[in-house]
Amino acid sequence: MISNVSILKNITILYAEDEEALKEITLNILKGFTKKQLVAKNGAEGLELFKQNESEIDLIITDVNMPVMNGLEMIREIKKINPNIPIIVATAFSNTEYLLEAIDIGVDKYVLKPIDMKKLLQLMSQSLLYHELKDLYIDNLTHLPNRNRLKKDLEDSNKDLMAMINIDKFSTINDLFGEHNGDRVLLKFSDTLQKYFNKDKFSIYRVEADKFLVISKEYELDIQEFYDLCKKFEDFIEEDPVCIDEHEIDLNITIGIAKSEDGNAYKYAQRVISYARKKFEPILIYNDSFNIQESFEENIKWIKKIKNGVKNDNFKAYFQPIVDTKTKEIYKYEALVRYIDEDGTVVSPFTFLDIAKKAKLYPNIIKIMINEAFHLIKTKNKRVAVNISFEDIASATTMEYVYKVIEENSEYASSLEFEILESEEISDFSEVFKFIKNMNKYGCNVGVDDFGAGYSNFNMLVNLDINYVKIDGSLIRGINESKNQQIIVKTIDEFAKKFGFKTVAEFVSEEEIYNEVKEIGVDYSQGYYFDAPLSYDEI
């Protein structure tokens, strides 16, 4: 249904493109499928045509790079007038930052140049159907039943056996290869899912962007047999990369399996997949031995320990060296929080940091870390980087404290650096711009941490006035054995150098990884190959 282009015969399109040859070819084809075409040679013309013909226009197709006003600037203005108008962006694959910016604006679809006309017509049909048939129970991209359909179906039976399947860090694929290619990956993943889980025996849903659900139509199916089938699927996905054009894209997935007679299978599947991720298990079956109640009690225990730890000085910074990759000489240290238990045990942040954030106790930790950093700077003349989250930056109370401490230590401020956690979503860039501007006044360098994890936004790097970018450890671990990781890290490094900021590789744990990072040309390196995080006294 979505690929049917007959829906286009009665629509009017606005087409903005400055390249005459491409415009002529595309326009001639569009004339054969659409009722009317309004043509602009730049964004300014396109915007004016839209203002004059808003009630008539059904769909917009636009280039990005155009004179006078580019396509993204035009889209911003048009979205102010009509936020629901379907828009398709045509751009080159190399212009990743434009695709990322288009996502923020709210563009529906993307087509890569040179334009595949068949694909363009399909995207046009999809965009229109998306806006016209919002209440359908079918996922637009994969044609699988969606979350709404799932909710209705779950009402019909309390007895369920299901597996929730999550593509790990899928947003990274969108950021590195473009959303268009991300959609192609999802389609191939969906096709493979349907081949492994026969439709006569299983129902398959796409419940979120990167989450799928497989429900057995036979509740009495042996759960171990179901596990074996899921494991076979997981092995296949992780052993065989998805091929998109000339690109091989490696996928990792996490699967949570649950069975219930009282209507709780979906809830259990959500819980066990979260538990599996925490334990770094690719596939787990939910059962009472996990004792989720026990984990709740552990959370409550840590909330109390964090509160008391702030008062009793249990939190200390440990400092991991960051070295010049070429010389291995220490350039600076990263301050990493540790909890020192009553018996002297040093507890890593993996145990308590997420709990601190969810319990709104994290601002206390950033305050401690800044003071710890200045203590090392002043007493041992070292350069120190401190992690800071967007939540910290957006908090007026936290930032008031940060500025106060920096002001009190202004003569040492140029030795303090901040690493903005890129893996956490930034909802208001104006706050980040303001923070960086203020830090520059004090002479503090600012970098982006964990780049390559989460939703990695190349466009963000260009627009933020940062000094360096730290490449996420997931891309550095095993880089000596993965050609794909080498290509991605080299791309990030070249991109960074093009825009004038340094690069840092974290999780450099062995000589082979160090040699690969050094060959790529990453400026600085950090990891256990050089040294573990050190206490103040050990430095």
Coordinates of C-alpha atoms in Angstrom, one line a residue:
M1 CA 0.0 0.0 0.0
I2 CA 2.8 2.5 0.9
S3 CA 4.7 1.8 -2.3
N4 CA 1.6 2.6 -4.4
V5 CA 2.2 6.0 -6.1
S6 CA -1.3 6.4 -7.4
I7 CA -2.0 8.5 -4.3
L8 CA 0.3 11.2 -5.9
K9 CA -1.9 11.9 -8.9
N10 CA -4.0 14.6 -7.2
I11 CA -1.3 16.4 -5.2
T12 CA 0.6 19.7 -5.6
I13 CA 4.3 19.7 -4.8
L14 CA 6.8 22.5 -4.1
Y15 CA 10.2 21.5 -5.5
A16 CA 13.3 23.6 -4.6
E17 CA 16.6 22.8 -6.4
D18 CA 19.3 25.1 -7.8
E19 CA 21.1 22.5 -9.9
E20 CA 19.5 23.0 -13.3
A21 CA 20.2 19.6 -14.9
L22 CA 19.0 17.6 -11.9
K23 CA 15.9 19.9 -11.5
E24 CA 14.9 19.3 -15.1
I25 CA 15.2 15.5 -15.0
T26 CA 13.4 15.3 -11.6
L27 CA 10.7 17.7 -12.6
N28 CA 9.9 15.9 -15.9
I29 CA 9.4 12.7 -13.9
L30 CA 7.3 14.4 -11.2
K31 CA 5.1 15.9 -13.9
G32 CA 4.0 12.4 -14.9
F33 CA 2.9 11.5 -11.3
T34 CA 1.6 14.7 -9.7
K35 CA -1.1 17.2 -10.5
K36 CA 0.9 20.4 -10.2
Q37 CA 4.5 21.4 -9.5
L38 CA 5.7 24.7 -8.1
V39 CA 9.4 25.2 -8.7
A40 CA 12.0 27.3 -6.9
K41 CA 15.7 27.7 -7.6
N42 CA 16.5 28.7 -3.9
G43 CA 15.1 28.6 -0.4
A44 CA 13.9 32.2 -0.6
E45 CA 11.9 31.6 -3.7
G46 CA 10.6 28.4 -2.2
L47 CA 9.4 30.1 1.0
E48 CA 7.7 32.8 -1.0
L49 CA 5.9 30.2 -3.2
F50 CA 4.8 28.4 0.0
K51 CA 3.4 31.6 1.5
Q52 CA 1.5 32.3 -1.7
N53 CA 0.2 28.8 -2.2
E54 CA 0.1 27.2 1.3
S55 CA -3.5 25.9 1.0
E56 CA -2.7 24.2 -2.3
I57 CA 0.7 22.6 -1.5
D58 CA 0.6 18.9 -0.3
L59 CA 4.3 18.0 -0.2
I60 CA 7.7 19.7 -0.3
I61 CA 10.9 18.3 -1.9
T62 CA 14.0 20.4 -1.3
D63 CA 17.7 20.4 -1.8
V64 CA 19.9 21.5 1.1
N65 CA 22.7 23.5 -0.5
M66 CA 21.1 26.4 -2.3
P67 CA 22.0 30.1 -2.7
V68 CA 20.2 33.1 -1.0
M69 CA 18.5 30.8 1.5
N70 CA 19.4 27.1 1.9
G71 CA 16.9 24.3 2.2
L72 CA 17.1 23.9 6.0
E73 CA 16.6 27.6 6.6
M74 CA 13.5 27.5 4.3
I75 CA 12.2 24.4 6.1
R76 CA 12.5 26.2 9.5
E77 CA 10.4 29.1 8.2
I78 CA 7.8 26.8 6.6
K79 CA 7.5 24.7 9.7
K80 CA 6.6 27.9 11.6
I81 CA 3.7 28.4 9.2
N82 CA 2.6 24.7 8.9
P83 CA 4.4 22.3 11.2
N84 CA 2.6 19.3 9.7
I85 CA 3.5 19.7 6.0
P86 CA 5.3 16.6 4.7
I87 CA 8.9 17.5 3.6
I88 CA 11.5 15.3 1.8
V89 CA 15.1 16.5 1.9
A90 CA 17.5 15.6 -1.0
T91 CA 21.2 15.7 0.0
A92 CA 24.5 14.1 -0.6
F93 CA 25.6 11.2 1.7
S94 CA 28.7 13.2 2.8
N95 CA 26.5 15.9 4.2
T96 CA 25.8 14.0 7.5
E97 CA 25.5 17.2 9.5
Y98 CA 22.7 18.4 7.3
L99 CA 20.7 15.2 7.9
L100 CA 21.2 15.5 11.6
E101 CA 20.1 19.1 11.6
A102 CA 17.1 18.1 9.5
I103 CA 16.1 15.6 12.1
D104 CA 16.0 18.4 14.7
I105 CA 13.8 20.5 12.4
G106 CA 11.3 17.6 12.0
V107 CA 11.8 16.6 8.4
D108 CA 9.9 13.4 7.4
K109 CA 12.1 11.6 4.9
Y110 CA 15.5 11.8 3.2
V111 CA 16.7 10.8 -0.2
L112 CA 20.3 10.7 -1.2
K113 CA 21.8 12.1 -4.3
P114 CA 22.0 11.0 -7.1
I115 CA 18.3 10.6 -6.6
D116 CA 16.7 7.2 -7.1
M117 CA 13.4 8.3 -8.6
K118 CA 11.6 5.1 -7.7
K119 CA 12.7 5.6 -4.1
L120 CA 11.7 9.2 -4.2
L121 CA 8.2 8.4 -5.4
Q122 CA 7.9 5.7 -2.6
L123 CA 9.0 8.3 0.0
M124 CA 6.5 10.8 -1.3
S125 CA 3.7 8.2 -0.9
Q126 CA 5.0 7.3 2.6
S127 CA 5.1 10.9 3.7
L128 CA 1.5 11.5 2.6
L129 CA 0.1 8.4 4.2
Y130 CA 1.9 9.2 7.4
H131 CA 0.1 12.5 7.7
E132 CA -3.3 11.3 6.4
L133 CA -3.6 8.0 8.3
K134 CA -2.3 8.7 11.7
D135 CA -4.5 6.3 13.5
L136 CA -3.5 3.2 11.6
Y137 CA -2.1 0.3 13.5
I138 CA 0.7 -0.4 11.0
D139 CA 4.2 0.9 11.3
N140 CA 5.0 3.1 8.4
L141 CA 8.5 1.9 7.7
T142 CA 8.4 -1.9 8.3
H143 CA 4.7 -2.5 7.7
L144 CA 4.7 -4.5 11.0
P145 CA 1.9 -4.0 13.6
N146 CA 2.8 -1.1 15.9
R147 CA 2.5 -0.3 19.6
N148 CA -1.1 0.7 19.3
R149 CA -1.9 -2.7 17.7
L150 CA 0.0 -4.5 20.4
K151 CA -2.0 -2.8 23.2
K152 CA -5.2 -4.0 21.6
D153 CA -3.9 -7.5 21.0
L154 CA -2.7 -7.8 24.6
E155 CA -6.2 -7.1 25.8
D156 CA -7.4 -10.3 24.2
S157 CA -5.3 -12.7 26.3
N158 CA -3.6 -12.9 29.7
K159 CA -1.4 -15.8 28.7
D160 CA 1.6 -14.7 26.8
L161 CA 5.1 -15.9 25.8
M162 CA 7.2 -13.1 24.2
A163 CA 10.6 -11.8 23.4
M164 CA 11.5 -8.1 23.3
I165 CA 14.4 -7.4 20.9
N166 CA 16.3 -4.2 21.1
I167 CA 19.0 -3.0 18.6
D168 CA 21.7 -1.6 20.8
K169 CA 22.8 2.0 20.2
F170 CA 20.8 2.2 17.0
S171 CA 20.8 6.0 17.1
T172 CA 24.6 5.8 16.4
I173 CA 23.8 4.2 13.0
N174 CA 21.5 7.1 12.1
D175 CA 24.1 9.6 13.1
L176 CA 27.0 8.0 11.2
F177 CA 25.2 6.8 8.1
G178 CA 22.1 9.0 7.9
E179 CA 18.5 8.3 8.8
H180 CA 17.8 7.1 5.3
N181 CA 20.3 4.3 5.6
G182 CA 19.2 3.7 9.2
D183 CA 15.7 3.0 7.8
R184 CA 17.2 0.6 5.3
V185 CA 18.9 -1.2 8.2
L186 CA 15.6 -1.4 10.1
L187 CA 13.9 -2.8 7.0
K188 CA 16.6 -5.5 6.6
F189 CA 16.4 -6.3 10.3
S190 CA 12.6 -6.6 10.1
D191 CA 12.9 -8.9 7.1
T192 CA 15.3 -11.1 8.9
L193 CA 13.1 -11.1 12.0
Q194 CA 10.2 -12.3 9.9
K195 CA 12.2 -15.1 8.3
Y196 CA 13.3 -16.4 11.6
F197 CA 9.9 -16.2 13.3
N198 CA 7.3 -17.8 11.1
K199 CA 4.2 -15.7 10.8
D200 CA 2.0 -18.8 11.4
K201 CA 3.6 -19.4 14.8
F202 CA 4.6 -15.8 15.9
S203 CA 3.2 -12.3 15.8
I204 CA 5.9 -9.6 15.3
Y205 CA 5.5 -5.9 16.3
R206 CA 7.7 -2.8 16.0
V207 CA 7.0 -1.2 19.4
E208 CA 9.6 1.6 19.3
A209 CA 12.2 3.0 16.9
D210 CA 14.7 0.2 17.6
K211 CA 12.6 -2.2 19.6
F212 CA 10.6 -5.2 18.3
L213 CA 8.4 -7.7 20.0
V214 CA 7.9 -11.4 19.1
I215 CA 4.8 -13.1 20.6
S216 CA 4.3 -16.8 20.3
K217 CA 0.9 -17.8 19.1
E218 CA 1.3 -21.0 21.1
Y219 CA 1.5 -20.2 24.8
E220 CA 2.4 -23.9 25.5
L221 CA 5.6 -23.6 23.4
D222 CA 8.5 -24.8 25.6
I223 CA 10.3 -21.6 26.8
Q224 CA 13.8 -23.2 26.2
E225 CA 12.8 -24.0 22.6
F226 CA 11.8 -20.3 22.3
Y227 CA 15.1 -19.2 23.8
D228 CA 17.0 -21.4 21.4
L229 CA 15.3 -19.8 18.4
C230 CA 16.0 -16.3 19.8
K231 CA 19.6 -17.2 20.5
K232 CA 20.0 -18.5 16.9
F233 CA 18.6 -15.2 15.7
E234 CA 20.9 -13.2 18.0
D235 CA 23.9 -15.2 16.7
F236 CA 23.0 -14.6 13.1
I237 CA 22.5 -10.8 13.6
E238 CA 25.8 -10.3 15.4
E239 CA 27.9 -12.5 13.1
D240 CA 26.6 -11.1 9.8
P241 CA 26.8 -7.4 9.3
V242 CA 24.0 -5.6 7.4
C243 CA 25.2 -4.5 4.0
I244 CA 23.9 -1.1 2.8
D245 CA 25.4 -0.3 -0.6
E246 CA 29.2 -0.6 0.0
H247 CA 28.8 -0.3 3.8
E248 CA 28.9 -3.1 6.3
I249 CA 27.1 -2.2 9.4
D250 CA 27.5 -4.3 12.5
L251 CA 24.5 -4.7 14.8
N252 CA 24.3 -5.9 18.4
I253 CA 21.0 -6.8 20.0
T254 CA 19.7 -7.5 23.5
I255 CA 16.7 -9.9 23.9
G256 CA 14.5 -10.3 27.0
I257 CA 12.1 -13.3 27.1
A258 CA 9.1 -13.5 29.4
K259 CA 6.2 -15.8 30.0
S260 CA 3.1 -15.1 32.1
E261 CA -0.4 -16.4 32.9
D262 CA -1.6 -13.2 34.5
G263 CA -1.1 -10.6 31.7
N264 CA 2.4 -9.4 32.9
A265 CA 4.6 -10.9 30.2
Y266 CA 5.1 -7.5 28.4
K267 CA 6.0 -5.8 31.7
Y268 CA 8.4 -8.6 32.5
A269 CA 10.0 -8.5 29.0
Q270 CA 10.7 -4.8 29.5
R271 CA 12.2 -5.4 32.9
V272 CA 14.4 -8.3 31.9
I273 CA 15.8 -6.5 28.8
S274 CA 16.8 -3.7 31.1
Y275 CA 18.3 -6.2 33.5
A276 CA 20.1 -7.9 30.6
R277 CA 21.7 -4.7 29.5
K278 CA 22.9 -3.9 33.0
K279 CA 24.5 -7.3 33.2
F280 CA 25.9 -7.1 29.6
E281 CA 23.9 -10.3 28.7
P282 CA 22.7 -10.5 25.1
I283 CA 19.7 -12.7 26.0
L284 CA 17.9 -13.5 29.2
I285 CA 14.7 -15.2 30.3
Y286 CA 12.8 -13.5 33.0
N287 CA 12.2 -15.5 36.2
D288 CA 11.6 -14.7 39.9
S289 CA 15.2 -15.5 40.7
F290 CA 16.2 -12.1 39.3
N291 CA 14.2 -10.7 42.2
I292 CA 13.6 -7.3 40.9
Q293 CA 12.3 -6.4 44.4
E294 CA 15.9 -7.0 45.6
S295 CA 17.2 -4.5 43.1
F296 CA 14.7 -2.0 44.3
E297 CA 16.0 -2.5 47.9
E298 CA 19.6 -2.1 46.6
N299 CA 18.5 1.2 45.0
I300 CA 17.0 2.4 48.3
K301 CA 20.2 1.4 50.2
W302 CA 22.4 3.4 47.7
I303 CA 20.2 6.5 47.9
K304 CA 20.7 6.5 51.6
K305 CA 24.5 5.9 51.2
I306 CA 24.8 8.7 48.6
K307 CA 23.0 11.2 50.9
N308 CA 25.2 10.3 53.8
G309 CA 28.3 10.1 51.7
V310 CA 27.9 13.7 50.6
K311 CA 27.7 14.7 54.2
N312 CA 30.5 12.4 55.4
D313 CA 33.0 13.0 52.6
N314 CA 32.8 9.4 51.3
F315 CA 33.0 10.6 47.6
K316 CA 36.5 11.2 46.3
A317 CA 38.0 11.8 42.9
Y318 CA 40.4 9.3 41.3
F319 CA 42.4 10.7 38.4
Q320 CA 43.2 8.8 35.2
P321 CA 46.0 10.1 33.1
I322 CA 45.4 11.3 29.5
V323 CA 48.6 11.2 27.5
D324 CA 49.9 12.6 24.3
T325 CA 49.5 9.7 21.9
K326 CA 52.8 10.4 20.1
T327 CA 55.0 10.7 23.2
K328 CA 53.0 9.0 25.9
E329 CA 53.7 11.9 28.2
I330 CA 50.9 12.8 30.6
Y331 CA 49.0 15.9 29.4
K332 CA 46.2 16.0 31.9
Y333 CA 44.0 13.8 34.2
E334 CA 40.3 13.1 34.1
A335 CA 38.6 13.3 37.5
L336 CA 36.4 10.2 38.0
V337 CA 34.1 9.9 41.0
R338 CA 34.6 7.0 43.5
Y339 CA 32.7 6.1 46.7
I340 CA 34.9 5.1 49.6
D341 CA 33.0 2.7 51.8
E342 CA 33.4 2.5 55.6
D343 CA 35.8 -0.4 55.3
G344 CA 38.0 1.4 52.7
T345 CA 36.6 -0.4 49.7
V346 CA 36.7 1.8 46.5
V347 CA 33.3 1.6 44.7
S348 CA 33.1 2.5 41.0
P349 CA 30.4 4.9 39.7
F350 CA 28.8 2.0 37.7
T351 CA 27.2 0.9 41.0
F352 CA 25.7 4.2 42.1
L353 CA 25.8 6.9 39.4
D354 CA 22.6 6.0 37.6
I355 CA 20.8 5.8 40.9
A356 CA 22.2 9.2 41.9
K357 CA 20.9 10.7 38.7
K358 CA 17.4 9.2 38.9
A359 CA 17.1 10.2 42.6
K360 CA 18.2 13.8 41.7
L361 CA 21.3 13.5 43.9
Y362 CA 23.8 13.9 41.0
P363 CA 24.3 17.7 41.4
N364 CA 26.0 17.0 44.8
I365 CA 28.6 14.8 43.0
I366 CA 29.5 17.4 40.4
K367 CA 30.1 19.9 43.2
I368 CA 32.4 17.5 44.9
M369 CA 34.3 16.7 41.7
I370 CA 35.1 20.4 40.9
N371 CA 36.5 21.0 44.4
E372 CA 38.5 17.8 44.2
A373 CA 39.9 18.9 40.7
F374 CA 40.9 22.3 42.0
H375 CA 42.6 20.6 45.0
L376 CA 44.9 18.6 42.6
I377 CA 45.4 21.6 40.3
K378 CA 46.5 23.9 43.2
T379 CA 48.6 21.4 45.2
K380 CA 50.3 19.3 42.5
N381 CA 50.1 21.7 39.5
K382 CA 48.2 19.2 37.3
R383 CA 45.7 19.8 34.5
V384 CA 42.3 18.2 35.3
A385 CA 39.1 17.5 33.2
V386 CA 35.7 17.1 34.9
N387 CA 32.6 15.5 33.4
I388 CA 29.5 17.7 33.3
S389 CA 26.0 16.7 32.1
F390 CA 23.4 18.8 30.3
E391 CA 21.3 18.5 33.4
D392 CA 24.1 20.2 35.4
I393 CA 24.4 22.9 32.8
A394 CA 20.6 23.5 32.7
S395 CA 20.4 23.7 36.5
A396 CA 20.7 27.4 37.6
T397 CA 21.5 26.2 41.2
T398 CA 24.3 23.9 40.1
M399 CA 25.8 26.4 37.7
E400 CA 25.7 29.2 40.3
Y401 CA 27.8 26.9 42.5
V402 CA 30.2 26.0 39.7
Y403 CA 30.8 29.6 38.7
K404 CA 31.3 30.5 42.4
V405 CA 34.0 27.9 42.9
I406 CA 35.8 28.9 39.6
E407 CA 35.6 32.5 40.6
E408 CA 37.2 31.7 43.9
N409 CA 40.0 29.8 42.1
S410 CA 40.2 32.0 39.0
E411 CA 44.0 32.1 39.0
Y412 CA 44.0 28.3 38.5
A413 CA 40.9 28.1 36.2
S414 CA 42.9 27.7 33.0
S415 CA 44.0 24.3 34.2
L416 CA 40.4 23.1 34.6
E417 CA 38.6 21.5 31.7
F418 CA 35.0 20.3 31.3
E419 CA 33.8 17.3 29.3
I420 CA 30.1 17.6 28.2
L421 CA 28.5 14.1 28.2
E422 CA 27.3 13.7 24.6
S423 CA 25.5 10.5 25.4
E424 CA 22.9 12.5 27.3
E425 CA 20.3 14.3 25.2
I426 CA 20.7 18.1 25.0
S427 CA 17.3 19.7 24.7
D428 CA 18.4 23.4 24.8
F429 CA 21.7 24.2 23.0
S430 CA 21.4 27.9 24.1
E431 CA 22.3 26.8 27.6
V432 CA 25.3 24.9 26.3
F433 CA 26.5 27.8 24.2
K434 CA 26.2 30.1 27.3
F435 CA 28.2 27.6 29.4
I436 CA 31.0 27.3 26.9
K437 CA 31.2 31.1 26.4
N438 CA 31.5 31.6 30.2
M439 CA 34.1 28.9 30.5
N440 CA 36.1 30.5 27.7
K441 CA 36.2 33.7 29.8
Y442 CA 37.9 31.8 32.6
G443 CA 40.3 30.1 30.1
C444 CA 38.7 26.6 30.7
N445 CA 38.8 24.2 27.8
V446 CA 35.6 22.4 27.0
G447 CA 35.2 19.1 25.1
V448 CA 32.5 16.6 24.2
D449 CA 32.7 13.2 25.9
D450 CA 31.5 9.8 24.7
F451 CA 31.2 10.8 21.1
G452 CA 30.1 7.9 19.0
A453 CA 27.7 6.7 21.7
G454 CA 24.0 7.7 22.1
Y455 CA 22.8 10.0 19.3
S456 CA 26.2 11.4 18.3
N457 CA 25.5 14.6 16.5
F458 CA 28.2 15.8 14.1
N459 CA 26.3 19.0 13.6
M460 CA 26.6 19.7 17.3
L461 CA 30.4 19.5 17.0
V462 CA 30.5 22.1 14.3
N463 CA 28.2 24.6 16.1
L464 CA 29.7 24.3 19.6
D465 CA 32.9 26.2 20.3
I466 CA 34.6 23.2 21.8
N467 CA 38.4 22.4 22.1
Y468 CA 38.3 18.7 21.8
V469 CA 36.1 15.6 21.3
K470 CA 36.6 12.3 23.2
I471 CA 35.8 9.2 21.1
D472 CA 33.6 6.7 23.0
G473 CA 35.2 3.6 24.3
S474 CA 32.8 1.4 22.4
L475 CA 34.5 2.4 19.2
I476 CA 38.1 2.1 20.7
R477 CA 37.7 -1.3 22.3
G478 CA 38.7 -3.9 19.8
I479 CA 39.6 -1.3 17.1
N480 CA 42.7 -3.3 16.2
E481 CA 40.4 -6.2 15.1
S482 CA 37.5 -4.2 13.5
K483 CA 37.9 -2.5 10.1
N484 CA 34.5 -0.8 10.6
Q485 CA 35.6 0.7 13.9
Q486 CA 38.9 1.9 12.3
I487 CA 36.9 3.7 9.6
I488 CA 34.5 5.3 12.0
V489 CA 37.2 6.5 14.4
K490 CA 39.3 7.8 11.4
T491 CA 36.2 9.6 10.1
I492 CA 35.6 11.3 13.5
D493 CA 39.3 12.2 13.8
E494 CA 39.4 13.7 10.4
F495 CA 36.1 15.5 10.9
A496 CA 37.4 17.0 14.2
K497 CA 40.7 18.1 12.7
K498 CA 38.9 19.7 9.8
F499 CA 37.1 22.0 12.3
G500 CA 40.1 22.7 14.5
F501 CA 39.6 20.6 17.6
K502 CA 41.7 17.8 19.2
T503 CA 40.6 14.2 19.6
V504 CA 41.0 11.8 22.6
A505 CA 40.6 8.0 22.5
E506 CA 39.4 6.4 25.7
F507 CA 39.6 2.7 26.8
V508 CA 43.0 2.2 25.3
S509 CA 43.7 -1.0 27.2
E510 CA 46.5 -2.7 25.3
E511 CA 49.5 -2.0 23.0
E512 CA 47.7 -3.2 19.8
I513 CA 44.8 -0.7 20.4
Y514 CA 47.3 2.0 21.2
N515 CA 49.2 1.4 18.0
E516 CA 46.0 1.6 15.9
V517 CA 44.9 4.8 17.6
K518 CA 48.4 6.3 17.1
E519 CA 48.4 5.3 13.4
I520 CA 45.0 7.0 12.9
G521 CA 46.4 10.1 14.4
V522 CA 44.2 10.6 17.5
D523 CA 45.9 13.4 19.5
Y524 CA 45.5 12.1 23.1
S525 CA 44.8 8.6 24.6
Q526 CA 43.5 7.3 27.9
G527 CA 43.1 3.9 29.3
Y528 CA 44.6 1.1 31.5
Y529 CA 47.4 0.6 29.0
F530 CA 48.9 3.8 30.4
D531 CA 47.5 3.7 34.0
A532 CA 44.4 3.0 36.1
P533 CA 42.6 5.9 37.8
L534 CA 44.8 7.0 40.7
S535 CA 44.0 8.4 44.1
Y536 CA 45.3 11.9 45.0
D537 CA 48.1 10.4 47.1
E538 CA 49.2 8.1 44.2
I539 CA 49.9 11.0 41.9

